[in-house]
Short mmCIF file of C-alpha atoms in Angstrom, two decimals:
data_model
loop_
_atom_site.label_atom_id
_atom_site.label_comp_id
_atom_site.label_asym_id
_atom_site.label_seq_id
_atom_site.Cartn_x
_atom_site.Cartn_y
_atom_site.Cartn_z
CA UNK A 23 0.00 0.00 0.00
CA UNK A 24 1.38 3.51 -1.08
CA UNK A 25 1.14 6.45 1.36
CA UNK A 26 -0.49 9.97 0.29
CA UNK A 27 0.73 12.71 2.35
CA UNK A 28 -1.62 15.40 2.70
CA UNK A 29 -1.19 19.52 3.28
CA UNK A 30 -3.58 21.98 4.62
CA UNK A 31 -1.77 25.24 2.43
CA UNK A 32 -2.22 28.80 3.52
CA UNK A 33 -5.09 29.45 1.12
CA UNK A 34 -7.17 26.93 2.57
CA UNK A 35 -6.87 24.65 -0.11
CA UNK A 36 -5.24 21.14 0.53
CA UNK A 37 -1.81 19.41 -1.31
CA UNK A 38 -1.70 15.32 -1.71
CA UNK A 39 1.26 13.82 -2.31
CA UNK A 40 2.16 10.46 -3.77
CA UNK A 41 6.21 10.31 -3.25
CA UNK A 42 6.00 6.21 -4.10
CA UNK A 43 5.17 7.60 -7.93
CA UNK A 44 7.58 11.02 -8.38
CA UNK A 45 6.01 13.30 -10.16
CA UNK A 46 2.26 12.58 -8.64
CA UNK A 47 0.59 14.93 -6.66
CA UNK A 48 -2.63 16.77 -7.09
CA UNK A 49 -4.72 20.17 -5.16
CA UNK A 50 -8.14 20.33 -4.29
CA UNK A 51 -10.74 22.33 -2.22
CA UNK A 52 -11.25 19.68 0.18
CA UNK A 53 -8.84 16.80 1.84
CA UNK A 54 -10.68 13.91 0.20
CA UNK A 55 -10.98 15.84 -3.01
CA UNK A 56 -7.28 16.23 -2.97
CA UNK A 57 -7.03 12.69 -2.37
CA UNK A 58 -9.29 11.67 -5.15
CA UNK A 59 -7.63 13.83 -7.66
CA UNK A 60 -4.37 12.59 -6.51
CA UNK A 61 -5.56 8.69 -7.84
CA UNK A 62 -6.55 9.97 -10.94
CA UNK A 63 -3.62 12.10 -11.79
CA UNK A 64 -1.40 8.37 -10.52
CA UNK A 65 -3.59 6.77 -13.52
CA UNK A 66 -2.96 9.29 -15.83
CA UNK A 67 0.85 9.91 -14.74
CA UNK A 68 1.29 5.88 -15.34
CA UNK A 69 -0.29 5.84 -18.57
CA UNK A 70 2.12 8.54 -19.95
CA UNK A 71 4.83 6.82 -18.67
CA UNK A 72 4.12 3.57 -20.23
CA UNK A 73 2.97 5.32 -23.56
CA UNK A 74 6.43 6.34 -23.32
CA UNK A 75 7.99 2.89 -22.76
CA UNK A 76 9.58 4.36 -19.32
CA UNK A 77 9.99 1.90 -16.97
CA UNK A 78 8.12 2.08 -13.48
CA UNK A 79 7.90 -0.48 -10.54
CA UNK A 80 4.27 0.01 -10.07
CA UNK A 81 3.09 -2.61 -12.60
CA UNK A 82 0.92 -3.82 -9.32
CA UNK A 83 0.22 0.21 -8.26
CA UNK A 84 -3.27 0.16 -7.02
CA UNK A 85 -4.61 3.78 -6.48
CA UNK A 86 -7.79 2.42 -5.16
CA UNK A 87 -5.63 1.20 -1.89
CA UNK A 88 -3.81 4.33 -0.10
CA UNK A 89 -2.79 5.31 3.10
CA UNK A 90 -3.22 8.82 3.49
CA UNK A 91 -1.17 10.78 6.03
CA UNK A 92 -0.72 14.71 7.54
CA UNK A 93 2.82 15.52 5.46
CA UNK A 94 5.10 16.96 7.83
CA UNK A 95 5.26 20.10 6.53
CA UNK A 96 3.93 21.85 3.27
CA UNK A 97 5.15 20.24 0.02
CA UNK A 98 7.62 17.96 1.65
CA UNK A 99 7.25 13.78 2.70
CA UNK A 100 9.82 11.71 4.73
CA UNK A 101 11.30 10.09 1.76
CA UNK A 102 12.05 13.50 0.58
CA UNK A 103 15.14 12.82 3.25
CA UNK A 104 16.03 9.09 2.12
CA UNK A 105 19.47 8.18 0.50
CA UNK A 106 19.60 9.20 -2.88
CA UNK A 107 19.70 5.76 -5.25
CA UNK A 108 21.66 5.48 -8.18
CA UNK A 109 18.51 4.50 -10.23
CA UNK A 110 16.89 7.23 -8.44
CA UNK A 111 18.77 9.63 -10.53
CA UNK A 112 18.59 7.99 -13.34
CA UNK A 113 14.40 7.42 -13.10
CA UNK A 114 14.27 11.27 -12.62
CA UNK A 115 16.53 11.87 -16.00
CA UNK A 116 14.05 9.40 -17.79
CA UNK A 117 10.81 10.42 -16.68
CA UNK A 118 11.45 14.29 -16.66
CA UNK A 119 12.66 13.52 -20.05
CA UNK A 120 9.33 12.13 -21.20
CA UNK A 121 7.13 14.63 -19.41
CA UNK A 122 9.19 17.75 -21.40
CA UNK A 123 9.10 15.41 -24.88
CA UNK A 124 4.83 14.63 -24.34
CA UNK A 125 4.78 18.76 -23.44
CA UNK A 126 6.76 20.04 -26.45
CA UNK A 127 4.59 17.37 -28.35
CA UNK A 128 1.64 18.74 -27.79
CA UNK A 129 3.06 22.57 -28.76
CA UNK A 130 5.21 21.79 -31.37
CA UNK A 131 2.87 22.00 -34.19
CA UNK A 132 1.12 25.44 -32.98
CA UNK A 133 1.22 28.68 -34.68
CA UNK A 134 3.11 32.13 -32.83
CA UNK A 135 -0.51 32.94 -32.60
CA UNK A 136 -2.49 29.63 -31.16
CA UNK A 137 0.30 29.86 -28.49
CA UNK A 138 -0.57 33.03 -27.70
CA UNK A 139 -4.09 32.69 -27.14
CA UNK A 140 -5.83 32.80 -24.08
CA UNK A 141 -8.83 30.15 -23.25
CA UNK A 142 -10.30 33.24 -21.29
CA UNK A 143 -9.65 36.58 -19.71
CA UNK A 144 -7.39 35.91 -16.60
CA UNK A 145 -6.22 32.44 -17.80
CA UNK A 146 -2.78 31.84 -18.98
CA UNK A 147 -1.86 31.10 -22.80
CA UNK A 148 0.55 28.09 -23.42
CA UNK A 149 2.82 30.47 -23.86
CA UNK A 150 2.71 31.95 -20.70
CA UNK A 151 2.04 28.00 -18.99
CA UNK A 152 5.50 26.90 -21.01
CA UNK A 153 7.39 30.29 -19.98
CA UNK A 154 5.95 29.63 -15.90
CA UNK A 155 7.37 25.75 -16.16
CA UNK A 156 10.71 27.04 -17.45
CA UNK A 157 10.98 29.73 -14.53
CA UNK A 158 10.10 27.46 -12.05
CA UNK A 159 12.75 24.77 -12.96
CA UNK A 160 15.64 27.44 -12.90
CA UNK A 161 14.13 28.37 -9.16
CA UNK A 162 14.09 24.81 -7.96
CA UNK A 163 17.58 24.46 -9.24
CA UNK A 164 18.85 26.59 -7.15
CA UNK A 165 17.53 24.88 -4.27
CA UNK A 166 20.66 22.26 -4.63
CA UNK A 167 22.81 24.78 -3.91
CA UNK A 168 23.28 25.18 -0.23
CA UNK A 169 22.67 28.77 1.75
CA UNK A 170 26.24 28.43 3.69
CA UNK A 171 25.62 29.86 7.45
CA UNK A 172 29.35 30.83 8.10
CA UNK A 173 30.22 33.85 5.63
CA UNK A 174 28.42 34.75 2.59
CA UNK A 175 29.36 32.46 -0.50
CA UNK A 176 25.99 32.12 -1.88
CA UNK A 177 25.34 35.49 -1.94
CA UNK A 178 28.41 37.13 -3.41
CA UNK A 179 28.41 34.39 -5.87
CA UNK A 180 25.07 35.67 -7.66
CA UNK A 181 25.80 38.68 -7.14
CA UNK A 182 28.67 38.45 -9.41
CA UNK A 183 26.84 36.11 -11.78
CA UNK A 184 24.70 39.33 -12.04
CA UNK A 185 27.28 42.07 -12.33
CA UNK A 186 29.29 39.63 -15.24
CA UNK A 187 25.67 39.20 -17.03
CA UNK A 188 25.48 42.99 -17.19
CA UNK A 189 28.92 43.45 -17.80
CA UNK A 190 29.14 41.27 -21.03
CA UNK A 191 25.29 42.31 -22.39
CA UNK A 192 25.73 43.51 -26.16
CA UNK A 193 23.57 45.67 -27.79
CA UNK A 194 20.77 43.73 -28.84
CA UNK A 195 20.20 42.05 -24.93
CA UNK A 196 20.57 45.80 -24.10
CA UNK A 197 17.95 47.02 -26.48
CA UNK A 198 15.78 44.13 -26.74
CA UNK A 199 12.19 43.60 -25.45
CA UNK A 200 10.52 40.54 -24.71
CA UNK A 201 7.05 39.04 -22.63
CA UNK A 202 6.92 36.80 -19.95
CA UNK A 203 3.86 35.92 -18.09
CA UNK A 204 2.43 38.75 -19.55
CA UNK A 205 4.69 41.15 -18.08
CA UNK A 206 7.05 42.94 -20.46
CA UNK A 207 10.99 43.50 -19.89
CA UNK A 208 13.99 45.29 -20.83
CA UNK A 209 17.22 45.29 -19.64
CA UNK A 210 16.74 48.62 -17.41
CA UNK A 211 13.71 47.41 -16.32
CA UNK A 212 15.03 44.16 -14.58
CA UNK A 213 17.88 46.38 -13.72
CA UNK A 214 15.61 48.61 -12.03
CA UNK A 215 13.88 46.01 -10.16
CA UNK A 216 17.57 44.66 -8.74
CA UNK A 217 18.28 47.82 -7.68
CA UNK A 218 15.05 48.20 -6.16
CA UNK A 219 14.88 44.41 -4.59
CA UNK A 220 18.06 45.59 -3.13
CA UNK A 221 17.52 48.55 -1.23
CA UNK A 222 14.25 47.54 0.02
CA UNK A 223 15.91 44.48 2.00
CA UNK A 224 18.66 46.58 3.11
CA UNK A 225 16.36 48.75 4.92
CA UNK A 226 14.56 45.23 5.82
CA UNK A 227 17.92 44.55 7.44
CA UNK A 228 18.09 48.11 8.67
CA UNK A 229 14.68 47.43 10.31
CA UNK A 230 15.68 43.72 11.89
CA UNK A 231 18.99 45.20 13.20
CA UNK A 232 17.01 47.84 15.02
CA UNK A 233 14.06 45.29 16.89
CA UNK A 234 17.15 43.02 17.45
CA UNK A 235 19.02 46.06 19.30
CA UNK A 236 15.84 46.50 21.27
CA UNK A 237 15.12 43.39 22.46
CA UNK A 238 18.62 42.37 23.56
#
């Protein structure tokens, strides 16, 4: 029997998690709804897989029979914290490869236009859905990077990966203008919003410093 972990989130919604099938989890208005959802997005997930002749071990997988469990702690399960397998890594490559390969499949064919279009007002295009998945895996890459507590490595490392980028930009990075999520950029507008992001959490620090002087 596989265990779903289950998460209250801060907008009252709830999270189920199935970390026996990687990739399968599911949100919902309710906890059982969340745990319904989270069976049928396990059949679909194994489907795919097997359309895509990746191999799983859950030939035997019955969705029907769960154990469902409080997670810990939002968006995280005990075997989050397990050694890491060799064919762990290597079921990640395949499956992540066959997830991005049935995405771009389903894309590949559309015109600039289709791709563009929205299904209503509010709702994302697949342009904007493929530009928020791309996003989101640079963020969660940086999460294997750790935050050191003794000096500040992390830190001073992006910020020179930031002052090279700028340092090195030609002319048509400089002058160019592109979308993403709906939000238009330039260079001096995400250089504007550094500079910004910057100052406001030094006077955040400012701010701590001072309650921390106060209380001590």
């Amino acid at each position: 029997m596989s265990t779903v972990y289950v998460t209250r989130l801060d907008d009252g919604t709830f999270s189920a998690i199935l970390p026996s099938l990687p990739g399968c989890a599911a949100n919902a208005k309710t906890r059982d709804e969340a745990v319904e959802r989270c069976r049928e997005v396990a059949r679909a997930y194994i489907d795919l897989l097997r359309e895509r002749d990746v191999r799983i071990e859950h030939d035997v997988f019955d969705p029907e029979r769960l154990e469902v469990r409080d997670a810990p702690e939002p968006n995280t399960v005990p075997e989050d914290f397990t050694p890491v397998e060799e064919h762990d890594l290597r079921d990640f490559l395949h499956r992540f490869e066959a997830l991005h390969a049935a995405l771009v499949d389903r894309v590949a064919d559309m015109t600039q236009e289709e791709l563009e279009r929205k299904p209503s007002e509010g709702e994302w295009s697949l342009r904007e859905m493929l530009q928020h998945v791309a996003s989101t895996e640079i963020g969660l890459l940086s999460r294997l990077e750790p935050w050191p507590r003794g000096g500040f490595g992390t830190f001073n490392a992006v910020r020179r990966i930031v002052v090279q980028r700028f340092s090195v930009m030609d002319a048509g990075d400089a002058q160019g203008e592109h979308t993403i999520l709906g939000r238009r950029w330039t260079a001096k507008k995400v250089a504007r919003r550094l500079l910004e992001h910057a100052f406001e959490h030094l006077r955040q620090a400012d701010e701590i410093l001072e309650k921390l002087k106060t209380r001590a």
